[in-house]
Amino acid sequence: MTTPPRLSSSTSPLEPFCPDCHAEIGHVHHEWCDVARCLATGLQRHGHDLETCRCPRDKWSGWWPGEAECIEFGWLYGSGLPDLNRLMTTATWDPVAHRWSRPDHQTSADRDTTVEGEPR
Ligand SMILES: [Zn+2]
Ligand SMILES: [Zn+2]
């Protein structure tokens, strides 16, 4: 058993190992891993349709699934925690790029700044 070295001064949120199956960055998750995503839907791989789903094996990227997109979109809670709920409910999974994309592709509008009073 080896303990991964902890870089106390590091500000990078990258996790060297999957917190569930301990796959290294760039390595595929184990079959049973709850963190692995179904690359066809973006949802938990654990529970995708084994009969019909042909998604490739997901790899641990060093980020919690969706975390990088949350940061990129600016969907964060006050302290910088990624708002994964919002990602799941508002973003669209891109099965080709294997990542979340914003639901609206409005480039000229500034609506992104008005996120405070979200309707439930
Ligand atoms: Zn894993
Ligand atoms: Zn799948």
JSON list of C-alpha atoms and ligand atoms in Angstrom, two decimals:
[
{"chain": "A", "resi": 1, "resn": "MET", "atom": "CA", "xyz": [0.00, 0.00, 0.00]},
{"chain": "A", "resi": 2, "resn": "THR", "atom": "CA", "xyz": [1.38, 3.33, -0.98]},
{"chain": "A", "resi": 3, "resn": "THR", "atom": "CA", "xyz": [0.01, 6.66, 0.05]},
{"chain": "A", "resi": 4, "resn": "PRO", "atom": "CA", "xyz": [-0.02, 9.26, -2.70]},
{"chain": "A", "resi": 5, "resn": "PRO", "atom": "CA", "xyz": [2.17, 12.20, -1.80]},
{"chain": "A", "resi": 6, "resn": "ARG", "atom": "CA", "xyz": [0.30, 15.25, -0.67]},
{"chain": "A", "resi": 7, "resn": "LEU", "atom": "CA", "xyz": [1.41, 18.57, -2.05]},
{"chain": "A", "resi": 8, "resn": "SER", "atom": "CA", "xyz": [0.38, 20.86, 0.73]},
{"chain": "A", "resi": 9, "resn": "SER", "atom": "CA", "xyz": [1.29, 24.00, -1.15]},
{"chain": "A", "resi": 10, "resn": "SER", "atom": "CA", "xyz": [-0.43, 22.99, -4.35]},
{"chain": "A", "resi": 11, "resn": "THR", "atom": "CA", "xyz": [-3.43, 24.98, -5.47]},
{"chain": "A", "resi": 12, "resn": "SER", "atom": "CA", "xyz": [-4.33, 22.54, -8.20]},
{"chain": "A", "resi": 13, "resn": "PRO", "atom": "CA", "xyz": [-7.57, 20.71, -7.59]},
{"chain": "A", "resi": 14, "resn": "LEU", "atom": "CA", "xyz": [-6.34, 17.76, -9.60]},
{"chain": "A", "resi": 15, "resn": "GLU", "atom": "CA", "xyz": [-6.78, 14.44, -7.85]},
{"chain": "A", "resi": 16, "resn": "PRO", "atom": "CA", "xyz": [-4.09, 11.98, -8.91]},
{"chain": "A", "resi": 17, "resn": "PHE", "atom": "CA", "xyz": [-6.39, 9.02, -8.28]},
{"chain": "A", "resi": 18, "resn": "CYS", "atom": "CA", "xyz": [-10.07, 8.40, -8.68]},
{"chain": "A", "resi": 19, "resn": "PRO", "atom": "CA", "xyz": [-11.59, 8.68, -5.19]},
{"chain": "A", "resi": 20, "resn": "ASP", "atom": "CA", "xyz": [-13.69, 5.59, -5.78]},
{"chain": "A", "resi": 21, "resn": "CYS", "atom": "CA", "xyz": [-11.74, 3.02, -7.82]},
{"chain": "A", "resi": 22, "resn": "HIS", "atom": "CA", "xyz": [-8.31, 4.66, -7.48]},
{"chain": "A", "resi": 23, "resn": "ALA", "atom": "CA", "xyz": [-7.63, 4.71, -11.21]},
{"chain": "A", "resi": 24, "resn": "GLU", "atom": "CA", "xyz": [-4.77, 7.02, -12.06]},
{"chain": "A", "resi": 25, "resn": "ILE", "atom": "CA", "xyz": [-5.19, 10.08, -14.26]},
{"chain": "A", "resi": 26, "resn": "GLY", "atom": "CA", "xyz": [-5.54, 8.92, -17.86]},
{"chain": "A", "resi": 27, "resn": "HIS", "atom": "CA", "xyz": [-6.52, 5.39, -16.85]},
{"chain": "A", "resi": 28, "resn": "VAL", "atom": "CA", "xyz": [-9.95, 3.88, -17.29]},
{"chain": "A", "resi": 29, "resn": "HIS", "atom": "CA", "xyz": [-12.15, 3.42, -14.25]},
{"chain": "A", "resi": 30, "resn": "HIS", "atom": "CA", "xyz": [-12.98, 0.00, -12.95]},
{"chain": "A", "resi": 31, "resn": "GLU", "atom": "CA", "xyz": [-16.21, -1.52, -14.08]},
{"chain": "A", "resi": 32, "resn": "TRP", "atom": "CA", "xyz": [-17.95, -0.92, -10.80]},
{"chain": "A", "resi": 33, "resn": "CYS", "atom": "CA", "xyz": [-16.74, 2.64, -10.24]},
{"chain": "A", "resi": 34, "resn": "ASP", "atom": "CA", "xyz": [-19.47, 5.10, -9.27]},
{"chain": "A", "resi": 35, "resn": "VAL", "atom": "CA", "xyz": [-17.45, 8.07, -10.42]},
{"chain": "A", "resi": 36, "resn": "ALA", "atom": "CA", "xyz": [-17.07, 6.85, -14.01]},
{"chain": "A", "resi": 37, "resn": "ARG", "atom": "CA", "xyz": [-19.43, 8.50, -16.45]},
{"chain": "A", "resi": 38, "resn": "CYS", "atom": "CA", "xyz": [-21.33, 6.91, -19.27]},
{"chain": "A", "resi": 39, "resn": "LEU", "atom": "CA", "xyz": [-19.81, 8.78, -22.17]},
{"chain": "A", "resi": 40, "resn": "ALA", "atom": "CA", "xyz": [-23.04, 8.49, -24.12]},
{"chain": "A", "resi": 41, "resn": "THR", "atom": "CA", "xyz": [-25.17, 10.31, -21.57]},
{"chain": "A", "resi": 42, "resn": "GLY", "atom": "CA", "xyz": [-22.79, 11.99, -19.13]},
{"chain": "A", "resi": 43, "resn": "LEU", "atom": "CA", "xyz": [-24.56, 10.28, -16.26]},
{"chain": "A", "resi": 44, "resn": "GLN", "atom": "CA", "xyz": [-23.22, 7.65, -13.94]},
{"chain": "A", "resi": 45, "resn": "ARG", "atom": "CA", "xyz": [-21.80, 4.77, -15.90]},
{"chain": "A", "resi": 46, "resn": "HIS", "atom": "CA", "xyz": [-23.00, 2.52, -13.14]},
{"chain": "A", "resi": 47, "resn": "GLY", "atom": "CA", "xyz": [-26.56, 2.09, -14.32]},
{"chain": "A", "resi": 48, "resn": "HIS", "atom": "CA", "xyz": [-26.34, 2.84, -18.00]},
{"chain": "A", "resi": 49, "resn": "ASP", "atom": "CA", "xyz": [-27.97, 0.33, -20.28]},
{"chain": "A", "resi": 50, "resn": "LEU", "atom": "CA", "xyz": [-25.41, -2.42, -20.67]},
{"chain": "A", "resi": 51, "resn": "GLU", "atom": "CA", "xyz": [-27.43, -3.99, -23.46]},
{"chain": "A", "resi": 52, "resn": "THR", "atom": "CA", "xyz": [-27.63, -1.02, -25.74]},
{"chain": "A", "resi": 53, "resn": "CYS", "atom": "CA", "xyz": [-25.03, 1.46, -24.59]},
{"chain": "A", "resi": 54, "resn": "ARG", "atom": "CA", "xyz": [-21.81, 1.35, -26.58]},
{"chain": "A", "resi": 55, "resn": "CYS", "atom": "CA", "xyz": [-20.04, 4.11, -24.76]},
{"chain": "A", "resi": 56, "resn": "PRO", "atom": "CA", "xyz": [-16.26, 3.90, -24.52]},
{"chain": "A", "resi": 57, "resn": "ARG", "atom": "CA", "xyz": [-14.72, 3.44, -21.11]},
{"chain": "A", "resi": 58, "resn": "ASP", "atom": "CA", "xyz": [-14.43, 6.63, -19.14]},
{"chain": "A", "resi": 59, "resn": "LYS", "atom": "CA", "xyz": [-11.04, 7.69, -17.82]},
{"chain": "A", "resi": 60, "resn": "TRP", "atom": "CA", "xyz": [-10.17, 9.47, -14.64]},
{"chain": "A", "resi": 61, "resn": "SER", "atom": "CA", "xyz": [-9.12, 12.96, -15.63]},
{"chain": "A", "resi": 62, "resn": "GLY", "atom": "CA", "xyz": [-8.05, 14.29, -12.27]},
{"chain": "A", "resi": 63, "resn": "TRP", "atom": "CA", "xyz": [-11.31, 16.21, -12.05]},
{"chain": "A", "resi": 64, "resn": "TRP", "atom": "CA", "xyz": [-14.56, 15.13, -10.57]},
{"chain": "A", "resi": 65, "resn": "PRO", "atom": "CA", "xyz": [-16.87, 14.61, -13.56]},
{"chain": "A", "resi": 66, "resn": "GLY", "atom": "CA", "xyz": [-18.31, 17.96, -14.58]},
{"chain": "A", "resi": 67, "resn": "GLU", "atom": "CA", "xyz": [-16.09, 19.96, -12.28]},
{"chain": "A", "resi": 68, "resn": "ALA", "atom": "CA", "xyz": [-13.95, 21.40, -15.05]},
{"chain": "A", "resi": 69, "resn": "GLU", "atom": "CA", "xyz": [-17.02, 22.46, -16.99]},
{"chain": "A", "resi": 70, "resn": "CYS", "atom": "CA", "xyz": [-18.55, 24.12, -13.92]},
{"chain": "A", "resi": 71, "resn": "ILE", "atom": "CA", "xyz": [-15.41, 26.15, -13.46]},
{"chain": "A", "resi": 72, "resn": "GLU", "atom": "CA", "xyz": [-15.28, 26.98, -17.14]},
{"chain": "A", "resi": 73, "resn": "PHE", "atom": "CA", "xyz": [-18.90, 28.15, -17.15]},
{"chain": "A", "resi": 74, "resn": "GLY", "atom": "CA", "xyz": [-18.50, 29.97, -13.87]},
{"chain": "A", "resi": 75, "resn": "TRP", "atom": "CA", "xyz": [-21.15, 27.81, -12.21]},
{"chain": "A", "resi": 76, "resn": "LEU", "atom": "CA", "xyz": [-19.80, 27.88, -8.70]},
{"chain": "A", "resi": 77, "resn": "TYR", "atom": "CA", "xyz": [-21.08, 28.20, -5.20]},
{"chain": "A", "resi": 78, "resn": "GLY", "atom": "CA", "xyz": [-19.69, 31.08, -3.21]},
{"chain": "A", "resi": 79, "resn": "SER", "atom": "CA", "xyz": [-16.55, 29.38, -2.02]},
{"chain": "A", "resi": 80, "resn": "GLY", "atom": "CA", "xyz": [-15.61, 28.07, -5.44]},
{"chain": "A", "resi": 81, "resn": "LEU", "atom": "CA", "xyz": [-17.32, 24.72, -5.22]},
{"chain": "A", "resi": 82, "resn": "PRO", "atom": "CA", "xyz": [-18.57, 23.53, -8.60]},
{"chain": "A", "resi": 83, "resn": "ASP", "atom": "CA", "xyz": [-22.34, 23.61, -8.89]},
{"chain": "A", "resi": 84, "resn": "LEU", "atom": "CA", "xyz": [-22.75, 20.11, -10.27]},
{"chain": "A", "resi": 85, "resn": "ASN", "atom": "CA", "xyz": [-26.48, 20.16, -9.71]},
{"chain": "A", "resi": 86, "resn": "ARG", "atom": "CA", "xyz": [-26.83, 23.04, -12.06]},
{"chain": "A", "resi": 87, "resn": "LEU", "atom": "CA", "xyz": [-24.63, 21.31, -14.57]},
{"chain": "A", "resi": 88, "resn": "MET", "atom": "CA", "xyz": [-26.77, 18.18, -14.50]},
{"chain": "A", "resi": 89, "resn": "THR", "atom": "CA", "xyz": [-30.03, 20.08, -14.81]},
{"chain": "A", "resi": 90, "resn": "THR", "atom": "CA", "xyz": [-29.10, 22.82, -17.26]},
{"chain": "A", "resi": 91, "resn": "ALA", "atom": "CA", "xyz": [-26.14, 21.76, -19.34]},
{"chain": "A", "resi": 92, "resn": "THR", "atom": "CA", "xyz": [-26.26, 19.32, -22.22]},
{"chain": "A", "resi": 93, "resn": "TRP", "atom": "CA", "xyz": [-23.95, 16.36, -22.49]},
{"chain": "A", "resi": 94, "resn": "ASP", "atom": "CA", "xyz": [-21.99, 16.27, -25.73]},
{"chain": "A", "resi": 95, "resn": "PRO", "atom": "CA", "xyz": [-21.54, 12.56, -26.51]},
{"chain": "A", "resi": 96, "resn": "VAL", "atom": "CA", "xyz": [-18.94, 13.34, -29.15]},
{"chain": "A", "resi": 97, "resn": "ALA", "atom": "CA", "xyz": [-16.72, 15.69, -27.21]},
{"chain": "A", "resi": 98, "resn": "HIS", "atom": "CA", "xyz": [-17.37, 13.77, -23.96]},
{"chain": "A", "resi": 99, "resn": "ARG", "atom": "CA", "xyz": [-18.08, 16.90, -22.02]},
{"chain": "A", "resi": 100, "resn": "TRP", "atom": "CA", "xyz": [-20.90, 19.18, -20.97]},
{"chain": "A", "resi": 101, "resn": "SER", "atom": "CA", "xyz": [-21.87, 22.11, -23.13]},
{"chain": "A", "resi": 102, "resn": "ARG", "atom": "CA", "xyz": [-23.90, 25.12, -22.20]},
{"chain": "A", "resi": 103, "resn": "PRO", "atom": "CA", "xyz": [-27.57, 24.82, -23.04]},
{"chain": "A", "resi": 104, "resn": "ASP", "atom": "CA", "xyz": [-27.75, 28.16, -24.78]},
{"chain": "A", "resi": 105, "resn": "HIS", "atom": "CA", "xyz": [-25.24, 29.28, -27.33]},
{"chain": "A", "resi": 106, "resn": "GLN", "atom": "CA", "xyz": [-26.12, 32.91, -27.10]},
{"chain": "A", "resi": 107, "resn": "THR", "atom": "CA", "xyz": [-22.96, 34.81, -27.70]},
{"chain": "A", "resi": 108, "resn": "SER", "atom": "CA", "xyz": [-24.23, 38.35, -27.71]},
{"chain": "A", "resi": 109, "resn": "ALA", "atom": "CA", "xyz": [-26.39, 38.30, -24.61]},
{"chain": "A", "resi": 110, "resn": "ASP", "atom": "CA", "xyz": [-25.13, 39.02, -21.15]},
{"chain": "A", "resi": 111, "resn": "ARG", "atom": "CA", "xyz": [-27.65, 36.85, -19.39]},
{"chain": "A", "resi": 112, "resn": "ASP", "atom": "CA", "xyz": [-25.00, 34.82, -17.66]},
{"chain": "A", "resi": 113, "resn": "THR", "atom": "CA", "xyz": [-24.47, 37.54, -15.13]},
{"chain": "A", "resi": 114, "resn": "THR", "atom": "CA", "xyz": [-28.00, 37.22, -13.79]},
{"chain": "A", "resi": 115, "resn": "VAL", "atom": "CA", "xyz": [-27.81, 33.86, -12.09]},
{"chain": "A", "resi": 116, "resn": "GLU", "atom": "CA", "xyz": [-28.69, 34.86, -8.57]},
{"chain": "A", "resi": 117, "resn": "GLY", "atom": "CA", "xyz": [-32.47, 34.55, -8.57]},
{"chain": "A", "resi": 118, "resn": "GLU", "atom": "CA", "xyz": [-32.84, 31.16, -10.17]},
{"chain": "A", "resi": 119, "resn": "PRO", "atom": "CA", "xyz": [-36.35, 29.78, -10.21]},
{"chain": "A", "resi": 120, "resn": "ARG", "atom": "CA", "xyz": [-36.63, 26.43, -8.51]},
{"chain": "B", "resi": 1, "resn": "ZN", "atom": "ZN", "xyz": [-13.06, 5.46, -10.74]},
{"chain": "B", "resi": 2, "resn": "ZN", "atom": "ZN", "xyz": [-22.92, 4.08, -21.42]}
]
